[in-house]
């Protein structure tokens, strides 16, 4: 029996994540008190039903004081015959505030959004550190979050390692939590080509423009060589996820094309490589 525990900040997209796992065939449960999770798993194991072979449960601070049982419940689950993975979602304060204002909903901690955010950030910090997978949903479209969740499901358990290559725009701020950041603003910019300005780096037209320059190919070759040296060393240090940021001015053209190309090359050797684009498309969220 496999169980994915989804937790994290209010407003970070946990309910959307649960919907994705349900679409993937997981038995989905939302807002479960931590102490009830081992009890449910015992019942599911005894039932030996195919319905409960894969379970995803959101366990978060909406359960109030009952959330204090999280660690003891988590340790109890570890002692059972289960495959357990802990997924943590968060976003920055500005993003959380914008989402709650859009939805016109109060914060579940019965505090102001700012106070609720600060309280959760402090309370959940240790859980975030122990998570198997952490996703920053700041600026992520639902499409890109789904892509990251799919990568989480296909996480390379043999190597216990995943590689995230993310494009971003410096004008929206540097990529938080990146382990490595590469600045590609020195490359020729499609923004100044009338026919390419409104196309993103995932289109063939922009890709062809970015990739046609000798400096681009040389940059990619040298960067991939460096990454192939670094990755085994990060793995030796038991790092679970290596986040590589590729930044250009707006995060729409050059960084997108370069991230896709570097991700494609790395995936040939490291299957748990996935590519996301922080600033290429930003959707308003309808889920918390």
Tab-separated table of C-alpha atoms in Angstrom:
chain	number	residue	atom	x	y	z
A	1	UNK	CA	0.000	0.000	0.000
A	2	UNK	CA	1.302	3.424	-0.983
A	3	UNK	CA	0.315	6.621	0.808
A	4	UNK	CA	1.175	10.184	-0.137
A	5	UNK	CA	0.755	12.701	2.681
A	6	UNK	CA	0.170	16.192	1.310
A	7	UNK	CA	0.788	19.070	3.684
A	8	UNK	CA	2.023	22.650	3.633
A	9	UNK	CA	0.866	26.248	3.700
A	10	UNK	CA	-2.770	27.257	3.379
A	11	UNK	CA	-3.311	28.637	-0.115
A	12	UNK	CA	-0.387	26.759	-1.639
A	13	UNK	CA	-2.426	24.421	-3.865
A	14	UNK	CA	-2.877	21.297	-1.721
A	15	UNK	CA	-6.472	20.728	-2.808
A	16	UNK	CA	-5.485	21.003	-6.457
A	17	UNK	CA	-2.672	18.514	-5.824
A	18	UNK	CA	-5.173	16.118	-4.273
A	19	UNK	CA	-7.366	16.403	-7.380
A	20	UNK	CA	-4.363	15.502	-9.556
A	21	UNK	CA	-3.601	12.404	-7.491
A	22	UNK	CA	-7.261	11.372	-7.614
A	23	UNK	CA	-7.101	11.656	-11.414
A	24	UNK	CA	-4.077	9.330	-11.268
A	25	UNK	CA	-6.094	6.665	-9.464
A	26	UNK	CA	-5.297	7.481	-5.841
A	27	UNK	CA	-7.968	7.168	-3.154
A	28	UNK	CA	-8.202	10.815	-2.045
A	29	UNK	CA	-8.951	12.235	1.417
A	30	UNK	CA	-8.944	15.916	2.382
A	31	UNK	CA	-8.528	17.628	5.770
A	32	UNK	CA	-7.836	14.458	7.739
A	33	UNK	CA	-6.733	14.778	11.367
A	34	UNK	CA	-3.234	13.244	11.690
A	35	UNK	CA	-4.219	10.717	14.372
A	36	UNK	CA	-6.874	9.254	12.060
A	37	UNK	CA	-4.390	8.454	9.310
A	38	UNK	CA	-2.786	5.358	10.949
A	39	UNK	CA	-6.258	4.113	11.899
A	40	UNK	CA	-7.441	4.442	8.300
A	41	UNK	CA	-4.320	2.679	7.011
A	42	UNK	CA	-4.860	-0.241	9.395
A	43	UNK	CA	-8.425	-0.623	8.140
A	44	UNK	CA	-7.276	-0.356	4.506
A	45	UNK	CA	-4.515	-2.942	4.999
A	46	UNK	CA	-6.966	-5.356	6.619
A	47	UNK	CA	-9.468	-4.846	3.804
A	48	UNK	CA	-6.877	-5.825	1.159
A	49	UNK	CA	-8.908	-3.902	-1.394
A	50	UNK	CA	-7.463	-2.615	-4.659
A	51	UNK	CA	-9.290	0.646	-3.926
A	52	UNK	CA	-6.731	1.387	-1.213
A	53	UNK	CA	-3.520	0.323	-2.955
A	54	UNK	CA	-2.733	3.998	-3.585
A	55	UNK	CA	-3.892	6.671	-1.134
A	56	UNK	CA	-3.349	10.440	-1.076
A	57	UNK	CA	-4.356	12.474	1.974
A	58	UNK	CA	-4.187	16.172	2.776
A	59	UNK	CA	-3.194	16.618	6.417
A	60	UNK	CA	-2.742	20.247	7.382
A	61	UNK	CA	-3.335	22.885	10.024
A	62	UNK	CA	-7.067	23.144	9.381
A	63	UNK	CA	-7.346	20.373	11.985
A	64	UNK	CA	-6.327	22.895	14.652
A	65	UNK	CA	-4.832	21.476	17.843
A	66	UNK	CA	-5.242	17.961	16.435
A	67	UNK	CA	-2.402	18.805	14.045
A	68	UNK	CA	-0.040	18.517	17.030
A	69	UNK	CA	-0.303	14.737	16.549
A	70	UNK	CA	1.376	14.950	13.132
A	71	UNK	CA	4.819	13.700	14.177
A	72	UNK	CA	3.560	10.812	16.307
A	73	UNK	CA	1.150	9.745	13.546
A	74	UNK	CA	3.919	9.973	10.945
A	75	UNK	CA	6.247	7.826	13.058
A	76	UNK	CA	3.458	5.280	13.574
A	77	UNK	CA	2.942	5.069	9.812
A	78	UNK	CA	6.658	4.424	9.316
A	79	UNK	CA	6.320	1.299	11.439
A	80	UNK	CA	3.568	-0.117	9.234
A	81	UNK	CA	3.840	-2.082	5.993
A	82	UNK	CA	3.479	1.017	3.820
A	83	UNK	CA	5.291	2.970	1.166
A	84	UNK	CA	5.068	6.510	2.579
A	85	UNK	CA	5.975	9.772	0.876
A	86	UNK	CA	5.612	13.252	2.337
A	87	UNK	CA	4.867	16.117	-0.068
A	88	UNK	CA	5.111	19.734	1.122
A	89	UNK	CA	3.652	22.703	-0.786
A	90	UNK	CA	4.241	26.380	-0.083
A	91	UNK	CA	4.259	29.807	-1.739
A	92	UNK	CA	5.514	33.246	-0.778
A	93	UNK	CA	3.374	35.632	1.266
A	94	UNK	CA	2.520	37.933	-1.642
A	95	UNK	CA	1.172	34.991	-3.643
A	96	UNK	CA	-0.879	33.611	-0.739
A	97	UNK	CA	-2.401	37.042	-0.059
A	98	UNK	CA	-3.334	37.440	-3.735
A	99	UNK	CA	-4.976	34.002	-3.840
A	100	UNK	CA	-7.091	34.608	-0.737
A	101	UNK	CA	-8.156	38.040	-1.971
A	102	UNK	CA	-9.155	36.522	-5.308
A	103	UNK	CA	-11.206	33.816	-3.589
A	104	UNK	CA	-12.548	36.230	-0.920
A	105	UNK	CA	-12.088	33.612	1.763
A	106	UNK	CA	-10.774	33.999	5.328
A	107	UNK	CA	-7.556	32.317	6.364
A	108	UNK	CA	-8.309	28.928	8.025
A	109	UNK	CA	-6.227	29.887	11.089
A	110	UNK	CA	-8.870	32.516	11.964
A	111	UNK	CA	-6.189	35.187	11.745
A	112	UNK	CA	-5.307	37.851	9.229
A	113	UNK	CA	-3.695	36.379	6.123
A	114	UNK	CA	-0.303	37.817	7.111
A	115	UNK	CA	-0.492	36.510	10.692
A	116	UNK	CA	-1.765	33.142	9.488
A	117	UNK	CA	1.060	32.881	6.968
A	118	UNK	CA	3.738	33.727	9.551
A	119	UNK	CA	2.263	31.276	12.065
A	120	UNK	CA	2.149	28.423	9.557
A	121	UNK	CA	5.617	29.174	8.214
A	122	UNK	CA	7.118	28.895	11.707
A	123	UNK	CA	5.051	25.884	12.772
A	124	UNK	CA	5.628	23.864	9.596
A	125	UNK	CA	9.349	24.552	9.113
A	126	UNK	CA	10.523	21.206	10.556
A	127	UNK	CA	7.957	19.255	8.536
A	128	UNK	CA	9.148	21.040	5.400
A	129	UNK	CA	12.729	19.976	6.165
A	130	UNK	CA	11.706	16.312	6.527
A	131	UNK	CA	9.553	16.195	3.374
A	132	UNK	CA	10.514	13.871	0.531
A	133	UNK	CA	9.510	16.478	-2.026
A	134	UNK	CA	8.960	20.247	-1.696
A	135	UNK	CA	7.176	22.365	-4.300
A	136	UNK	CA	7.182	26.163	-4.324
A	137	UNK	CA	3.949	27.090	-6.114
A	138	UNK	CA	4.776	30.810	-6.282
A	139	UNK	CA	4.070	31.901	-9.844
A	140	UNK	CA	3.277	28.355	-10.985
A	141	UNK	CA	0.361	27.830	-13.321
A	142	UNK	CA	-1.836	24.832	-12.552
A	143	UNK	CA	-0.380	23.227	-15.675
A	144	UNK	CA	3.157	23.497	-14.325
A	145	UNK	CA	2.129	22.348	-10.850
A	146	UNK	CA	0.539	19.281	-12.407
A	147	UNK	CA	3.805	18.673	-14.261
A	148	UNK	CA	5.765	18.785	-10.993
A	149	UNK	CA	3.286	16.457	-9.298
A	150	UNK	CA	3.668	13.988	-12.157
A	151	UNK	CA	7.432	14.171	-11.648
A	152	UNK	CA	6.918	13.469	-7.950
A	153	UNK	CA	4.898	10.344	-8.758
A	154	UNK	CA	7.649	9.100	-11.084
A	155	UNK	CA	10.404	10.031	-8.599
A	156	UNK	CA	13.472	7.814	-9.089
A	157	UNK	CA	13.341	5.713	-5.933
A	158	UNK	CA	16.419	3.721	-6.915
A	159	UNK	CA	18.577	6.834	-6.841
A	160	UNK	CA	16.277	8.705	-4.410
A	161	UNK	CA	16.962	11.780	-6.512
A	162	UNK	CA	15.179	14.165	-8.875
A	163	UNK	CA	16.324	17.116	-10.978
A	164	UNK	CA	14.151	20.186	-11.516
A	165	UNK	CA	15.146	22.603	-14.284
A	166	UNK	CA	13.149	25.821	-13.969
A	167	UNK	CA	13.118	28.915	-16.155
A	168	UNK	CA	12.406	32.310	-14.593
A	169	UNK	CA	12.654	36.048	-15.222
A	170	UNK	CA	14.971	38.181	-13.127
A	171	UNK	CA	12.524	41.093	-13.300
A	172	UNK	CA	10.127	39.009	-11.170
A	173	UNK	CA	12.862	38.107	-8.690
A	174	UNK	CA	15.452	35.367	-8.519
A	175	UNK	CA	14.280	31.763	-8.226
A	176	UNK	CA	13.933	30.976	-4.535
A	177	UNK	CA	15.345	27.701	-3.235
A	178	UNK	CA	17.428	27.160	-6.388
A	179	UNK	CA	20.630	25.217	-5.785
A	180	UNK	CA	22.229	26.500	-8.986
A	181	UNK	CA	21.334	29.573	-11.052
A	182	UNK	CA	22.502	30.268	-14.607
A	183	UNK	CA	21.995	33.722	-16.137
A	184	UNK	CA	21.336	33.573	-19.907
A	185	UNK	CA	20.693	37.285	-20.449
A	186	UNK	CA	23.897	37.436	-22.514
A	187	UNK	CA	22.232	35.451	-25.330
A	188	UNK	CA	20.571	37.237	-28.296
A	189	UNK	CA	17.056	38.250	-27.260
A	190	UNK	CA	14.012	37.232	-29.383
A	191	UNK	CA	12.039	39.994	-27.639
A	192	UNK	CA	13.468	42.488	-30.122
A	193	UNK	CA	12.353	40.477	-33.151
A	194	UNK	CA	8.856	41.631	-34.118
A	195	UNK	CA	7.711	38.174	-35.277
A	196	UNK	CA	8.981	36.490	-32.079
A	197	UNK	CA	8.161	39.020	-29.378
A	198	UNK	CA	4.759	37.523	-28.498
A	199	UNK	CA	5.834	33.865	-28.821
A	200	UNK	CA	7.254	31.959	-25.851
A	201	UNK	CA	10.381	29.813	-25.681
A	202	UNK	CA	8.402	26.610	-26.162
A	203	UNK	CA	7.527	27.518	-29.749
A	204	UNK	CA	9.666	26.198	-32.588
A	205	UNK	CA	10.233	29.709	-33.913
A	206	UNK	CA	11.767	30.994	-30.667
A	207	UNK	CA	13.664	27.758	-30.011
A	208	UNK	CA	15.241	27.939	-33.472
A	209	UNK	CA	16.259	31.551	-32.949
A	210	UNK	CA	17.804	30.938	-29.517
A	211	UNK	CA	19.571	27.725	-30.511
A	212	UNK	CA	21.054	28.926	-33.816
A	213	UNK	CA	23.879	30.900	-32.221
A	214	UNK	CA	27.307	29.367	-31.600
A	215	UNK	CA	27.416	30.999	-28.170
A	216	UNK	CA	24.186	29.200	-27.220
A	217	UNK	CA	25.512	25.765	-28.169
A	218	UNK	CA	28.789	26.428	-26.385
A	219	UNK	CA	26.952	27.575	-23.248
A	220	UNK	CA	24.739	24.477	-23.225
A	221	UNK	CA	27.677	22.111	-23.794
A	222	UNK	CA	29.747	23.667	-21.010
A	223	UNK	CA	26.786	23.868	-18.619
A	224	UNK	CA	25.785	20.239	-19.180
A	225	UNK	CA	29.402	19.149	-18.643
A	226	UNK	CA	29.432	21.040	-15.340
A	227	UNK	CA	26.079	19.565	-14.275
A	228	UNK	CA	27.160	16.018	-15.097
A	229	UNK	CA	30.150	16.583	-12.809
A	230	UNK	CA	28.061	18.120	-10.017
A	231	UNK	CA	25.024	15.810	-10.016
A	232	UNK	CA	26.787	12.626	-8.771
A	233	UNK	CA	28.368	14.695	-6.002
A	234	UNK	CA	24.985	16.078	-4.931
A	235	UNK	CA	23.621	12.522	-4.977
A	236	UNK	CA	26.522	11.360	-2.792
A	237	UNK	CA	25.475	13.992	-0.243
A	238	UNK	CA	21.988	12.385	-0.240
A	239	UNK	CA	20.321	15.452	-1.699
A	240	UNK	CA	16.810	14.514	-2.819
A	241	UNK	CA	15.995	17.247	-5.335
A	242	UNK	CA	18.460	19.415	-7.260
A	243	UNK	CA	16.835	22.638	-8.464
A	244	UNK	CA	18.540	24.336	-11.405
A	245	UNK	CA	17.384	27.855	-12.270
A	246	UNK	CA	17.777	29.294	-15.774
A	247	UNK	CA	17.089	33.028	-15.805
A	248	UNK	CA	16.614	35.656	-18.491
A	249	UNK	CA	15.004	39.095	-18.280
A	250	UNK	CA	11.311	38.183	-18.393
A	251	UNK	CA	11.344	34.397	-18.189
A	252	UNK	CA	9.428	34.119	-21.453
A	253	UNK	CA	11.903	33.477	-24.287
A	254	UNK	CA	15.565	32.567	-23.745
A	255	UNK	CA	15.364	30.913	-20.326
A	256	UNK	CA	12.398	28.769	-21.431
A	257	UNK	CA	14.184	27.474	-24.541
A	258	UNK	CA	17.447	26.830	-22.665
A	259	UNK	CA	15.707	25.103	-19.733
A	260	UNK	CA	13.874	22.791	-22.132
A	261	UNK	CA	17.088	21.879	-23.947
A	262	UNK	CA	19.144	21.276	-20.796
A	263	UNK	CA	16.266	19.276	-19.289
A	264	UNK	CA	16.024	17.148	-22.433
A	265	UNK	CA	19.738	16.322	-22.334
A	266	UNK	CA	19.807	15.537	-18.605
A	267	UNK	CA	16.716	13.319	-18.878
A	268	UNK	CA	18.631	10.953	-21.172
A	269	UNK	CA	20.781	9.994	-18.182
A	270	UNK	CA	18.606	10.988	-15.217
A	271	UNK	CA	15.023	9.867	-15.838
A	272	UNK	CA	13.586	11.857	-12.924
A	273	UNK	CA	14.390	15.161	-14.630
A	274	UNK	CA	11.522	17.569	-15.209
A	275	UNK	CA	11.239	21.092	-16.575
A	276	UNK	CA	8.960	23.872	-15.336
A	277	UNK	CA	8.569	27.543	-16.212
A	278	UNK	CA	7.897	29.932	-13.346
A	279	UNK	CA	7.063	33.071	-15.289
A	280	UNK	CA	6.031	31.868	-18.751
A	281	UNK	CA	2.405	31.631	-17.755
A	282	UNK	CA	0.748	32.654	-14.525
A	283	UNK	CA	-2.861	31.590	-13.906
A	284	UNK	CA	-5.176	32.749	-11.169
A	285	UNK	CA	-5.805	29.903	-8.766
A	286	UNK	CA	-9.216	28.579	-7.916
A	287	UNK	CA	-7.932	26.058	-5.358
A	288	UNK	CA	-6.259	26.608	-2.021
